Coordinates of C-alpha atoms in Angstrom, one line a residue:
Chain D
R1 CA 22.9 45.2 -8.7
T2 CA 20.0 43.9 -10.7
K3 CA 16.4 44.4 -9.7
N4 CA 15.0 41.9 -7.7
M5 CA 11.0 41.7 -8.4
W6 CA 10.6 39.2 -6.2
K7 CA 9.7 40.2 -2.4
G8 CA 8.8 37.3 -0.4
F9 CA 10.1 34.3 0.8
D10 CA 10.7 31.0 -1.5
F11 CA 10.8 27.6 -0.5
T12 CA 11.1 23.9 -1.8
L13 CA 9.1 21.0 -0.5
M14 CA 9.4 17.7 -1.5
V15 CA 6.6 14.9 -1.4
A16 CA 7.4 11.5 -1.3
G17 CA 6.1 8.1 -0.6
E18 CA 4.4 5.2 -2.3
S19 CA 2.2 6.3 -4.9
G20 CA -1.8 6.2 -4.1
L21 CA -1.1 7.6 -0.6
G22 CA -2.9 11.2 -1.5
K23 CA 0.5 13.2 -2.0
S24 CA -1.2 15.6 -4.7
T25 CA -4.1 15.7 -3.2
L26 CA -2.6 16.9 0.3
V27 CA -0.2 19.7 -1.7
N28 CA -3.4 20.9 -3.3
S29 CA -5.5 20.9 -0.3
L30 CA -2.4 22.5 1.9
F31 CA -1.9 25.7 -1.0
L32 CA -5.3 25.6 -2.4
T33 CA -3.9 25.3 -5.8
D34 CA -4.0 22.8 -8.6
L35 CA -0.5 21.9 -9.3
Y36 CA -1.4 18.6 -10.9
K37 CA -4.2 19.4 -13.9
D38 CA -2.1 18.0 -16.6
R39 CA -0.9 14.6 -14.7
K40 CA -1.3 11.5 -16.5
L41 CA -1.6 8.4 -14.3
L42 CA -0.1 5.4 -15.7
N43 CA -1.4 1.9 -15.8
A44 CA -0.1 -1.4 -14.1
E45 CA 1.9 -2.2 -17.1
E46 CA 3.5 1.0 -17.7
R47 CA 4.4 1.2 -13.9
I48 CA 6.4 -2.1 -14.3
T49 CA 9.1 -0.4 -16.5
Q50 CA 9.1 2.7 -15.2
T51 CA 11.6 4.3 -13.1
V52 CA 11.2 7.0 -10.3
E53 CA 11.5 10.6 -11.9
I54 CA 11.3 13.9 -10.4
T55 CA 8.9 16.8 -11.1
K56 CA 8.8 20.2 -10.4
H57 CA 6.0 22.7 -10.0
T58 CA 6.1 26.3 -8.9
V59 CA 3.4 28.3 -7.5
D60 CA 3.2 31.8 -6.1
I61 CA 1.0 31.9 -3.0
E62 CA -0.1 34.8 -0.3
E63 CA -0.4 33.7 3.1
K64 CA -1.8 36.5 5.5
G65 CA -0.5 39.0 3.2
V66 CA 3.1 37.2 3.0
K67 CA 4.1 36.5 -0.2
L68 CA 5.6 32.8 -0.5
K69 CA 7.2 31.2 -4.1
L70 CA 6.5 27.6 -3.8
T71 CA 8.4 24.9 -5.4
I72 CA 6.8 21.7 -5.1
V73 CA 9.1 18.4 -6.1
D74 CA 7.3 15.3 -6.6
T75 CA 8.6 11.9 -7.1
P76 CA 6.1 9.6 -8.7
G77 CA 6.6 6.0 -9.5
F78 CA 8.4 5.7 -5.9
G79 CA 7.6 2.3 -4.5
D80 CA 5.3 1.4 -7.4
A81 CA 7.2 -1.4 -9.1
I82 CA 7.4 -5.1 -8.1
D83 CA 11.1 -4.7 -7.2
N84 CA 12.0 -1.4 -5.5
T85 CA 15.6 -1.8 -4.7
E86 CA 17.4 1.2 -4.3
C87 CA 14.3 3.4 -5.7
W88 CA 15.4 5.8 -3.1
K89 CA 18.3 6.8 -5.4
S90 CA 17.1 9.0 -7.9
V91 CA 15.7 11.0 -5.2
A92 CA 19.0 11.0 -3.5
D93 CA 20.8 12.3 -6.4
Y94 CA 18.4 15.1 -6.9
I95 CA 19.0 16.5 -3.9
D96 CA 22.9 16.0 -3.9
Q97 CA 22.6 17.9 -7.6
Q98 CA 20.8 20.8 -6.1
F99 CA 23.6 21.2 -3.7
E100 CA 26.4 20.8 -6.3
Q101 CA 24.8 23.3 -8.5
Y102 CA 24.6 26.0 -5.3
F103 CA 28.1 25.1 -4.6
R104 CA 29.3 25.7 -8.2
D105 CA 27.5 29.0 -7.9
E106 CA 28.7 29.9 -4.8
S107 CA 32.2 29.3 -5.7
G108 CA 31.7 31.4 -8.7
L109 CA 32.5 35.1 -9.6
N110 CA 29.0 36.4 -9.6
R111 CA 27.2 35.2 -6.3
K112 CA 24.6 38.2 -6.1
N113 CA 22.0 36.3 -7.7
I114 CA 22.2 32.6 -7.3
Q115 CA 19.0 30.5 -7.7
D116 CA 18.2 28.3 -4.6
N117 CA 16.9 25.1 -5.4
R118 CA 17.8 23.3 -2.4
V119 CA 15.4 20.9 -1.2
H120 CA 14.5 22.7 2.7
C121 CA 11.8 19.8 3.7
C122 CA 10.6 16.6 2.6
L123 CA 7.1 15.3 3.6
Y124 CA 7.6 11.6 3.7
F125 CA 4.1 9.6 3.4
I126 CA 3.7 6.6 5.4
S127 CA 0.4 4.1 4.8
P128 CA -2.1 4.2 7.3
F129 CA -2.2 0.1 6.3
G130 CA 1.4 -0.8 7.4
H131 CA 1.5 -2.2 10.9
G132 CA 4.0 0.8 11.7
L133 CA 6.8 1.4 9.2
R134 CA 7.4 -0.8 6.0
P135 CA 11.0 -1.9 5.0
L136 CA 10.9 0.7 2.2
D137 CA 9.8 3.4 4.7
V138 CA 13.1 2.6 6.7
E139 CA 15.2 2.3 3.6
F140 CA 14.2 5.5 2.3
M141 CA 14.5 7.6 5.4
K142 CA 17.7 6.1 6.3
A143 CA 19.2 7.2 2.9
L144 CA 17.7 10.5 2.8
H145 CA 17.7 11.7 6.5
E146 CA 21.4 13.2 6.5
K147 CA 20.4 15.3 3.0
V148 CA 17.0 16.9 4.0
N149 CA 14.6 17.7 6.7
I150 CA 12.2 14.5 6.7
V151 CA 9.0 15.4 8.2
P152 CA 6.6 11.8 8.4
V153 CA 3.3 12.3 7.8
L154 CA 0.6 9.4 8.4
A155 CA -1.4 9.6 4.9
K156 CA -4.9 9.4 4.8
A157 CA -5.8 9.1 8.2
D158 CA -9.5 9.2 7.8
T159 CA -9.1 5.2 7.5
L160 CA -8.1 5.1 11.0
T161 CA -10.3 5.8 13.8
P162 CA -8.8 8.1 16.7
T163 CA -7.6 5.3 18.7
E164 CA -5.9 3.7 16.0
V165 CA -4.4 7.1 14.8
Q166 CA -2.9 7.2 18.3
K167 CA -1.4 3.9 18.7
K168 CA 0.0 3.9 14.9
K169 CA 1.8 7.4 16.1
I170 CA 3.3 5.8 18.8
K171 CA 4.5 3.0 17.1
I172 CA 5.9 4.9 14.2
R173 CA 8.0 7.0 16.6
E174 CA 9.4 4.1 18.6
E175 CA 10.3 2.3 15.2
I176 CA 12.1 6.0 13.9
E177 CA 13.8 5.7 17.2
Q178 CA 14.9 2.2 17.0
Y179 CA 16.0 2.4 13.4
G180 CA 18.0 5.4 14.2
I181 CA 16.2 7.4 11.7
K182 CA 16.9 11.2 12.1
I183 CA 13.9 13.0 11.1
Y184 CA 13.6 17.0 11.5
Q185 CA 13.5 17.9 14.9
F186 CA 11.5 20.9 16.1
P187 CA 14.0 23.6 17.8
D188 CA 13.2 23.6 21.8
C189 CA 11.5 27.0 23.0
D190 CA 13.5 29.4 24.9
S191 CA 12.6 28.3 28.7
D192 CA 11.6 32.0 29.4
E193 CA 8.5 31.5 27.1
D194 CA 5.2 31.7 28.5
E195 CA 3.5 28.3 29.3
E196 CA 0.8 28.5 26.4
F197 CA 3.7 28.8 24.1
K198 CA 5.5 25.6 25.4
Q199 CA 2.2 23.8 25.7
Q200 CA 1.9 24.3 21.8
D201 CA 5.4 23.1 21.1
L202 CA 5.2 19.8 23.2
E203 CA 1.6 19.1 21.1
L204 CA 3.4 19.5 17.8
K205 CA 6.2 17.3 18.7
E206 CA 3.9 14.6 20.0
S207 CA 1.7 14.9 16.8
I208 CA 4.8 13.2 14.7
P209 CA 3.9 11.7 12.1
F210 CA 1.2 14.3 11.1
A211 CA -2.2 12.5 10.4
V212 CA -3.5 14.2 7.3
I213 CA -6.3 14.3 5.3
G214 CA -6.8 15.8 2.0
S215 CA -9.7 16.8 -0.3
N216 CA -10.1 18.8 -3.3
T217 CA -13.6 19.0 -3.0
V218 CA -15.9 21.4 -1.1
V219 CA -18.8 19.7 0.6
E220 CA -21.7 21.3 3.2
A221 CA -21.3 20.4 6.7
K222 CA -23.7 21.9 9.3
G223 CA -24.7 24.4 6.9
K224 CA -21.1 25.6 6.4
R225 CA -19.1 24.9 3.2
V226 CA -15.8 23.0 4.1
R227 CA -13.1 21.2 2.5
G228 CA -13.8 17.7 3.0
R229 CA -14.8 14.0 1.9
L230 CA -18.7 13.1 2.3
Y231 CA -19.0 9.3 3.0
P232 CA -22.5 7.6 3.7
W233 CA -21.6 7.8 7.5
G234 CA -20.5 10.9 7.7
I235 CA -18.3 14.2 6.5
V236 CA -14.4 14.3 6.9
E237 CA -13.6 17.9 7.5
V238 CA -9.9 18.3 6.6
E239 CA -9.4 21.6 8.6
N240 CA -11.5 20.1 11.8
S241 CA -8.6 19.8 14.4
A242 CA -10.6 16.8 15.8
H243 CA -10.5 14.8 12.4
C244 CA -6.9 15.2 11.5
D245 CA -3.5 17.3 11.9
F246 CA -3.7 19.1 8.7
V247 CA -4.2 22.8 10.0
K248 CA -0.9 21.7 12.5
L249 CA 0.9 20.9 9.6
R250 CA 0.4 23.7 7.3
N251 CA 0.8 26.2 10.2
M252 CA 4.2 24.3 11.0
L253 CA 5.2 24.7 7.4
V254 CA 4.2 27.8 6.3
R255 CA 4.0 29.9 9.3
T256 CA 5.8 29.1 12.5
H257 CA 8.8 26.7 11.0
M258 CA 9.6 27.8 7.4
Q259 CA 12.4 29.5 8.8
D260 CA 14.0 27.0 10.9
L261 CA 13.6 24.5 7.8
K262 CA 15.7 26.8 5.6
D263 CA 18.3 27.3 8.6
V264 CA 18.7 23.8 9.1
T265 CA 19.1 23.0 5.4
R266 CA 21.7 25.6 5.0
E267 CA 23.6 25.3 8.3
T268 CA 23.7 21.5 8.6
H269 CA 22.6 19.7 5.3
Y270 CA 24.3 22.0 2.9
E271 CA 27.4 22.5 5.0
N272 CA 27.6 18.7 5.3
Y273 CA 27.4 18.6 1.7
R274 CA 30.1 21.0 1.1
A275 CA 32.5 19.9 3.4
Q276 CA 32.4 16.0 2.3
C277 CA 32.9 17.8 -1.3
I278 CA 35.8 19.8 -0.5
Q279 CA 37.3 16.6 1.4
S280 CA 37.2 14.6 -1.7
M281 CA 38.5 17.7 -4.2
T282 CA 41.4 18.1 -1.8
R283 CA 42.2 14.2 -1.6
M284 CA 42.3 14.2 -5.4
V285 CA 44.5 17.1 -5.6
V286 CA 46.7 15.2 -3.2
K287 CA 46.7 12.0 -5.2
E288 CA 47.3 14.0 -8.5
R289 CA 50.6 15.7 -6.9
N290 CA 51.8 12.5 -5.9
R291 CA 51.2 10.9 -9.3
K292 CA 53.2 13.8 -11.0
Y293 CA 56.4 13.4 -8.2
A294 CA 56.2 9.6 -8.7
H295 CA 56.7 10.6 -12.5
V296 CA 59.5 13.1 -12.2
A297 CA 61.5 10.6 -9.9
C298 CA 60.8 7.6 -12.1
G299 CA 61.8 9.7 -15.3
Chain C
R1 CA -17.0 -48.6 6.1
T2 CA -15.6 -46.0 8.6
K3 CA -18.0 -44.1 10.6
N4 CA -18.0 -40.6 9.1
M5 CA -18.9 -37.9 12.1
W6 CA -19.2 -34.7 10.0
K7 CA -22.3 -34.2 8.4
G8 CA -21.9 -31.1 7.0
F9 CA -20.2 -28.8 4.3
D10 CA -16.4 -28.3 4.2
F11 CA -14.6 -25.5 2.2
T12 CA -11.3 -24.2 1.8
L13 CA -10.8 -20.4 1.4
M14 CA -7.4 -18.9 0.9
V15 CA -7.0 -15.0 1.4
A16 CA -4.0 -13.5 -0.6
G17 CA -2.9 -9.4 -1.0
E18 CA -0.5 -6.8 0.5
S19 CA -0.1 -7.0 4.3
G20 CA -2.2 -4.0 6.3
L21 CA -5.2 -4.5 4.1
G22 CA -7.4 -6.5 6.5
K23 CA -7.3 -10.0 5.4
S24 CA -7.4 -11.3 8.9
T25 CA -10.2 -8.8 10.0
L26 CA -12.2 -9.5 7.2
V27 CA -12.1 -13.3 7.6
N28 CA -13.2 -13.0 11.4
S29 CA -15.9 -10.5 10.4
L30 CA -17.3 -13.0 7.8
F31 CA -17.2 -15.9 9.9
L32 CA -17.6 -14.2 13.5
T33 CA -14.7 -16.0 14.9
D34 CA -11.2 -15.0 15.8
L35 CA -9.0 -17.4 13.8
Y36 CA -5.8 -15.0 14.5
K37 CA -5.7 -14.6 18.3
D38 CA -2.0 -16.1 18.7
R39 CA -0.7 -14.0 15.7
K40 CA 2.5 -12.0 16.0
L41 CA 3.1 -9.1 13.9
L42 CA 6.4 -8.7 12.3
N43 CA 8.4 -5.6 12.4
A44 CA 10.2 -3.9 9.3
E45 CA 13.4 -5.6 10.1
E46 CA 11.8 -8.9 10.0
R47 CA 9.8 -8.3 7.1
I48 CA 13.1 -7.4 4.7
T49 CA 14.3 -11.2 5.1
Q50 CA 10.7 -13.1 5.5
T51 CA 9.4 -15.0 2.8
V52 CA 5.6 -15.8 2.0
E53 CA 4.7 -18.2 4.1
I54 CA 1.5 -20.3 4.1
T55 CA -0.5 -20.7 7.5
K56 CA -3.8 -22.9 7.7
H57 CA -6.7 -22.2 10.4
T58 CA -9.7 -24.4 10.5
V59 CA -13.3 -23.6 12.4
D60 CA -16.4 -25.2 12.8
I61 CA -19.1 -22.6 11.9
E62 CA -22.9 -23.1 11.3
E63 CA -24.8 -21.1 9.1
K64 CA -28.9 -21.1 9.1
G65 CA -28.5 -24.6 10.8
V66 CA -26.5 -25.9 8.3
K67 CA -22.6 -27.2 9.5
L68 CA -19.5 -26.0 7.7
K69 CA -16.0 -27.0 8.2
L70 CA -13.9 -23.8 7.0
T71 CA -10.6 -23.6 6.6
I72 CA -8.5 -20.4 5.8
V73 CA -5.4 -20.4 4.2
D74 CA -3.3 -17.3 4.6
T75 CA -0.2 -16.0 3.0
P76 CA 1.4 -13.4 5.4
G77 CA 4.4 -11.7 4.0
F78 CA 2.8 -11.5 0.4
G79 CA 4.1 -8.1 -1.2
D80 CA 5.7 -6.9 2.1
A81 CA 9.3 -6.9 0.9
I82 CA 11.2 -4.2 -0.6
D83 CA 11.8 -6.8 -3.8
N84 CA 8.4 -8.7 -4.6
T85 CA 9.7 -10.7 -7.7
E86 CA 8.1 -13.9 -7.8
C87 CA 6.3 -13.6 -4.4
W88 CA 3.4 -15.4 -5.7
K89 CA 5.3 -18.4 -6.1
S90 CA 4.9 -19.8 -2.9
V91 CA 1.1 -19.5 -3.1
A92 CA 1.2 -21.1 -6.5
D93 CA 3.0 -24.3 -4.9
Y94 CA 0.9 -24.7 -2.2
I95 CA -2.3 -25.0 -4.5
D96 CA -0.3 -27.2 -6.7
Q97 CA 0.7 -29.8 -3.6
Q98 CA -2.8 -30.0 -2.7
F99 CA -3.7 -30.9 -6.0
E100 CA -0.9 -33.4 -6.2
Q101 CA -1.8 -34.8 -2.9
Y102 CA -5.2 -35.4 -4.0
F103 CA -3.9 -37.2 -7.0
R104 CA -2.1 -39.4 -5.2
D105 CA -5.1 -40.5 -2.8
E106 CA -7.4 -40.8 -5.9
S107 CA -5.0 -43.0 -7.9
G108 CA -4.5 -45.1 -4.7
L109 CA -6.0 -48.4 -3.1
N110 CA -8.0 -46.7 -0.5
R111 CA -10.2 -44.1 -2.1
K112 CA -13.0 -44.0 0.5
N113 CA -11.4 -41.4 3.0
I114 CA -9.5 -38.7 1.2
Q115 CA -9.0 -35.8 2.8
D116 CA -9.7 -32.8 0.4
N117 CA -7.2 -30.0 1.0
R118 CA -7.8 -28.3 -2.4
V119 CA -8.5 -24.6 -2.2
H120 CA -12.1 -23.7 -3.6
C121 CA -11.7 -19.9 -3.8
C122 CA -9.2 -17.2 -3.2
L123 CA -10.0 -14.0 -2.2
Y124 CA -7.6 -11.4 -3.6
F125 CA -7.2 -8.4 -1.8
I126 CA -6.9 -5.2 -4.0
S127 CA -5.5 -2.0 -2.2
P128 CA -8.1 1.1 -2.3
F129 CA -5.1 3.4 -2.8
G130 CA -4.2 1.9 -6.1
H131 CA -4.9 3.7 -9.4
G132 CA -6.6 0.6 -10.5
L133 CA -4.4 -2.6 -10.4
R134 CA -0.6 -2.7 -9.2
P135 CA 1.9 -4.4 -11.0
L136 CA 2.0 -6.9 -8.4
D137 CA -1.6 -7.5 -8.5
V138 CA -1.6 -8.3 -12.1
E139 CA 1.2 -10.7 -11.5
F140 CA -0.2 -12.9 -8.8
M141 CA -3.6 -12.9 -10.8
K142 CA -2.4 -14.0 -13.9
A143 CA 0.1 -16.5 -12.3
L144 CA -2.7 -18.1 -10.3
H145 CA -6.0 -17.7 -12.3
E146 CA -5.8 -21.3 -13.8
K147 CA -5.3 -23.0 -10.4
V148 CA -8.0 -21.4 -8.4
N149 CA -11.2 -19.5 -8.4
I150 CA -10.2 -15.9 -7.6
V151 CA -12.9 -13.6 -6.3
P152 CA -11.2 -9.9 -6.3
V153 CA -12.1 -7.6 -3.3
L154 CA -11.2 -4.0 -2.8
A155 CA -10.3 -3.8 1.0
K156 CA -11.0 -1.4 3.2
A157 CA -13.6 0.4 1.2
D158 CA -14.4 2.8 3.9
T159 CA -11.6 5.0 2.5
L160 CA -13.3 5.6 -0.4
T161 CA -16.4 7.8 -0.8
P162 CA -19.5 5.8 -2.9
T163 CA -18.5 7.6 -6.1
E164 CA -14.5 6.8 -5.8
V165 CA -15.8 3.0 -5.1
Q166 CA -18.1 2.8 -8.6
K167 CA -15.1 4.5 -10.4
K168 CA -12.3 2.0 -8.8
K169 CA -14.5 -0.8 -9.7
I170 CA -15.2 0.0 -13.5
K171 CA -11.5 0.6 -13.5
I172 CA -10.5 -2.7 -12.1
R173 CA -12.8 -4.5 -14.1
E174 CA -11.7 -3.1 -17.0
E175 CA -8.0 -3.9 -16.6
I176 CA -8.8 -7.2 -15.4
E177 CA -10.3 -7.6 -18.9
Q178 CA -7.4 -5.9 -20.6
Y179 CA -4.7 -7.9 -19.0
G180 CA -6.7 -11.2 -20.0
I181 CA -7.1 -12.2 -16.0
K182 CA -9.9 -14.8 -15.8
I183 CA -11.2 -14.4 -12.2
Y184 CA -14.2 -16.8 -11.2
Q185 CA -17.3 -16.5 -13.5
F186 CA -20.5 -16.5 -11.7
P187 CA -22.9 -18.9 -13.7
D188 CA -25.3 -17.3 -15.8
C189 CA -28.7 -18.0 -14.3
D190 CA -31.3 -20.1 -16.3
S191 CA -33.5 -18.0 -18.6
D192 CA -36.6 -18.9 -17.0
E193 CA -35.7 -17.8 -13.8
D194 CA -37.7 -14.9 -12.3
E195 CA -37.1 -11.3 -12.8
E196 CA -36.0 -10.6 -9.2
F197 CA -33.7 -13.5 -9.2
K198 CA -32.1 -12.3 -12.9
Q199 CA -31.8 -8.8 -11.0
Q200 CA -30.4 -10.3 -8.0
D201 CA -27.9 -11.9 -10.6
L202 CA -26.9 -8.9 -12.5
E203 CA -26.1 -7.0 -9.3
L204 CA -23.7 -9.4 -8.2
K205 CA -22.0 -9.5 -11.3
E206 CA -21.9 -6.0 -11.5
S207 CA -20.3 -5.9 -7.9
I208 CA -17.0 -7.3 -8.7
P209 CA -14.7 -6.2 -7.0
F210 CA -16.6 -6.7 -3.9
A211 CA -15.9 -3.2 -1.8
V212 CA -15.3 -4.7 1.6
I213 CA -14.9 -3.4 5.1
G214 CA -14.2 -5.3 8.3
S215 CA -14.5 -5.1 11.9
N216 CA -13.9 -6.9 15.5
T217 CA -15.6 -4.3 17.4
V218 CA -19.0 -3.6 18.3
V219 CA -20.4 -0.5 18.3
E220 CA -23.8 1.5 19.2
A221 CA -25.2 3.1 16.0
K222 CA -28.7 4.5 16.0
G223 CA -29.9 2.6 19.5
K224 CA -28.4 -0.7 18.2
R225 CA -25.4 -2.7 18.5
V226 CA -23.7 -3.5 15.2
R227 CA -20.2 -4.4 13.8
G228 CA -18.8 -1.4 12.5
R229 CA -16.0 1.3 13.0
L230 CA -16.5 4.3 15.1
Y231 CA -14.9 7.5 13.5
P232 CA -15.4 11.4 15.1
W233 CA -17.5 12.1 11.8
G234 CA -19.9 9.0 12.0
I235 CA -20.2 5.4 12.3
V236 CA -19.2 2.9 9.4
E237 CA -21.8 -0.6 9.7
V238 CA -20.0 -3.4 8.1
E239 CA -23.5 -5.2 7.4
N240 CA -25.1 -1.9 6.1
S241 CA -25.4 -2.4 2.0
A242 CA -25.2 1.3 1.8
H243 CA -21.9 1.2 3.4
C244 CA -20.2 -1.8 1.5
D245 CA -20.4 -5.1 -0.1
F246 CA -19.8 -7.4 2.8
V247 CA -23.2 -8.9 3.2
K248 CA -23.3 -9.7 -0.8
L249 CA -19.8 -11.3 -0.3
R250 CA -20.9 -13.6 3.0
N251 CA -24.0 -14.7 1.0
M252 CA -22.3 -15.4 -2.0
L253 CA -19.4 -17.5 -0.2
V254 CA -21.5 -19.4 2.4
R255 CA -24.9 -19.6 0.7
T256 CA -25.4 -19.2 -2.9
H257 CA -22.1 -20.1 -4.7
M258 CA -20.0 -22.3 -2.5
Q259 CA -21.2 -25.4 -4.3
D260 CA -20.4 -23.6 -7.5
L261 CA -16.7 -22.8 -6.3
K262 CA -16.1 -26.4 -5.5
D263 CA -17.4 -27.7 -8.6
V264 CA -15.4 -25.6 -10.6
T265 CA -12.3 -26.4 -8.6
R266 CA -12.9 -29.9 -8.9
E267 CA -14.2 -29.9 -13.0
T268 CA -12.0 -27.3 -14.3
H269 CA -8.6 -26.3 -12.1
Y270 CA -8.3 -29.7 -10.6
E271 CA -8.9 -31.7 -13.9
N272 CA -6.6 -29.1 -15.6
Y273 CA -4.0 -30.1 -13.2
R274 CA -4.6 -33.8 -13.7
A275 CA -4.2 -33.7 -17.2
Q276 CA -1.0 -32.2 -17.2
C277 CA 0.3 -34.5 -14.8
I278 CA -1.0 -37.4 -16.4
Q279 CA 0.8 -35.5 -20.1
S280 CA 3.9 -35.3 -18.4
M281 CA 3.8 -38.5 -16.8
T282 CA 3.1 -40.2 -20.4
R283 CA 5.9 -37.9 -21.9
M284 CA 8.8 -39.4 -19.3
V285 CA 7.5 -43.2 -20.1
V286 CA 8.0 -42.5 -23.8
K287 CA 11.2 -40.9 -23.3
E288 CA 12.2 -43.9 -20.9
R289 CA 11.0 -46.4 -23.5
N290 CA 13.0 -44.5 -26.3
R291 CA 16.2 -44.5 -24.1
K292 CA 16.0 -48.1 -23.5
Y293 CA 15.5 -49.1 -27.2
A294 CA 18.3 -46.7 -28.0
H295 CA 20.3 -48.8 -25.5
V296 CA 19.4 -52.1 -27.3
A297 CA 20.3 -50.9 -30.5
C298 CA 23.5 -49.7 -29.8
G299 CA 24.6 -52.9 -27.6

């Protein structure tokens, strides 16, 4: 048995959505790191010809004494071109490739130290400027919802007043329902849980899509230094729950629901992939056998 | 001579840019009207198949005792689809059609009461979330810049801190230069103007693209009632010049530069159209004549 140095959790989070919606800033805010220091922004001309590419960053973080190896999968270029037909395809392919690799490893001889690169969660960023979902959002989520746990977020929520946030959340939840999009479902809590826990659970479900604000700058608000954005009319505090759902989202991801996201990935999305794989392999074997018999009969 | 009841200016303003950037709200804020009461918003499914259409609203306003008949040309659906290739085309066609109509009328017998529907200015809305201009912005402005006075605005500027606004303005001005986009140029002021006027002129040129915020709601800020947006962290005041360039833009449009916008439309854009028209007509006549002579020679 080889010595395994890593004594904590690992988790792979994908971020997707139109560029400019603050994906990198939010990830950096969520995990208090700077994953994108070397990022180069493309200009309009470069973005016309650019295809969606996938980048990967890994970082070790510690959350309340628990070690976590976090991998962030980013999808720069998504929705950026003039023609965005099928721009979800490279994202879907990436997820499938991770399943395929895991399937190979699992079917091989050495099953002890498989590197698990399966994507456990996809934060999908919705523009606060849309009148609900955009065609591209619907297309993306429908193409991905059977491969990965989609958690929708309402990006850059400091552009909306509380009333607008509420209206937009309800509209988006209705549209998700209406278009038959299956986002990640929070598991129902046991009926014997206490009332406070049930209340929290209900609140979480009603926060979807999480309204988020990111910031990499620290500002001074009422004497204390906080992560926030300094406007002429006031200070937006990222971790103030009256300002956005940032803390709720982080708790959900890093504390309360990380294990469930991994379980659903393994038990549902990966098993679906595996079943399809085995099915099509069986079909190929049968076809090949029939071809051989036909050959014998003809010869 | 027919009696002309209208004793004021008329002006046609086009608004263009991705949906959700607050075009309607800004127009309503600029002219303190509600031009879009009957508007129906489309859902994602409807927007997939929708083409860009052109709508027209007319309103009579009075600005410091001066009457103004304002026509707003809107372009709903622009940039809304998954594939936005050539979605500027219907906008370009609309502008050409107005020129064509004017050319017909001007060439006809009764030139007294021509209805002038030529577009005098196009406010082009740039998303505050873009890292500068997007490919679609470049394509639109390059396709239209020789037909209409383009005034670029940075939409929903309350999503950006003052530093971000400044950076973004400089980036966008550089890109406009770099891509050879010819936006509307404020005329240089006479060298014998006083220093204050020159300073104002310089400030105006350095405001491009105007950072704007729209609002149709009146909120109470420091005891007075203002047009604004009420956030948990403060109140954004539309007409506060520390918050955005709204007042600058309105003054420019309605007071200081309206006549110049009309002059440039007549003297440059329309004359270009007319010259091209006459050229291609001449070419057709010559072609036809040659065809006839060829016919005679052959017969």
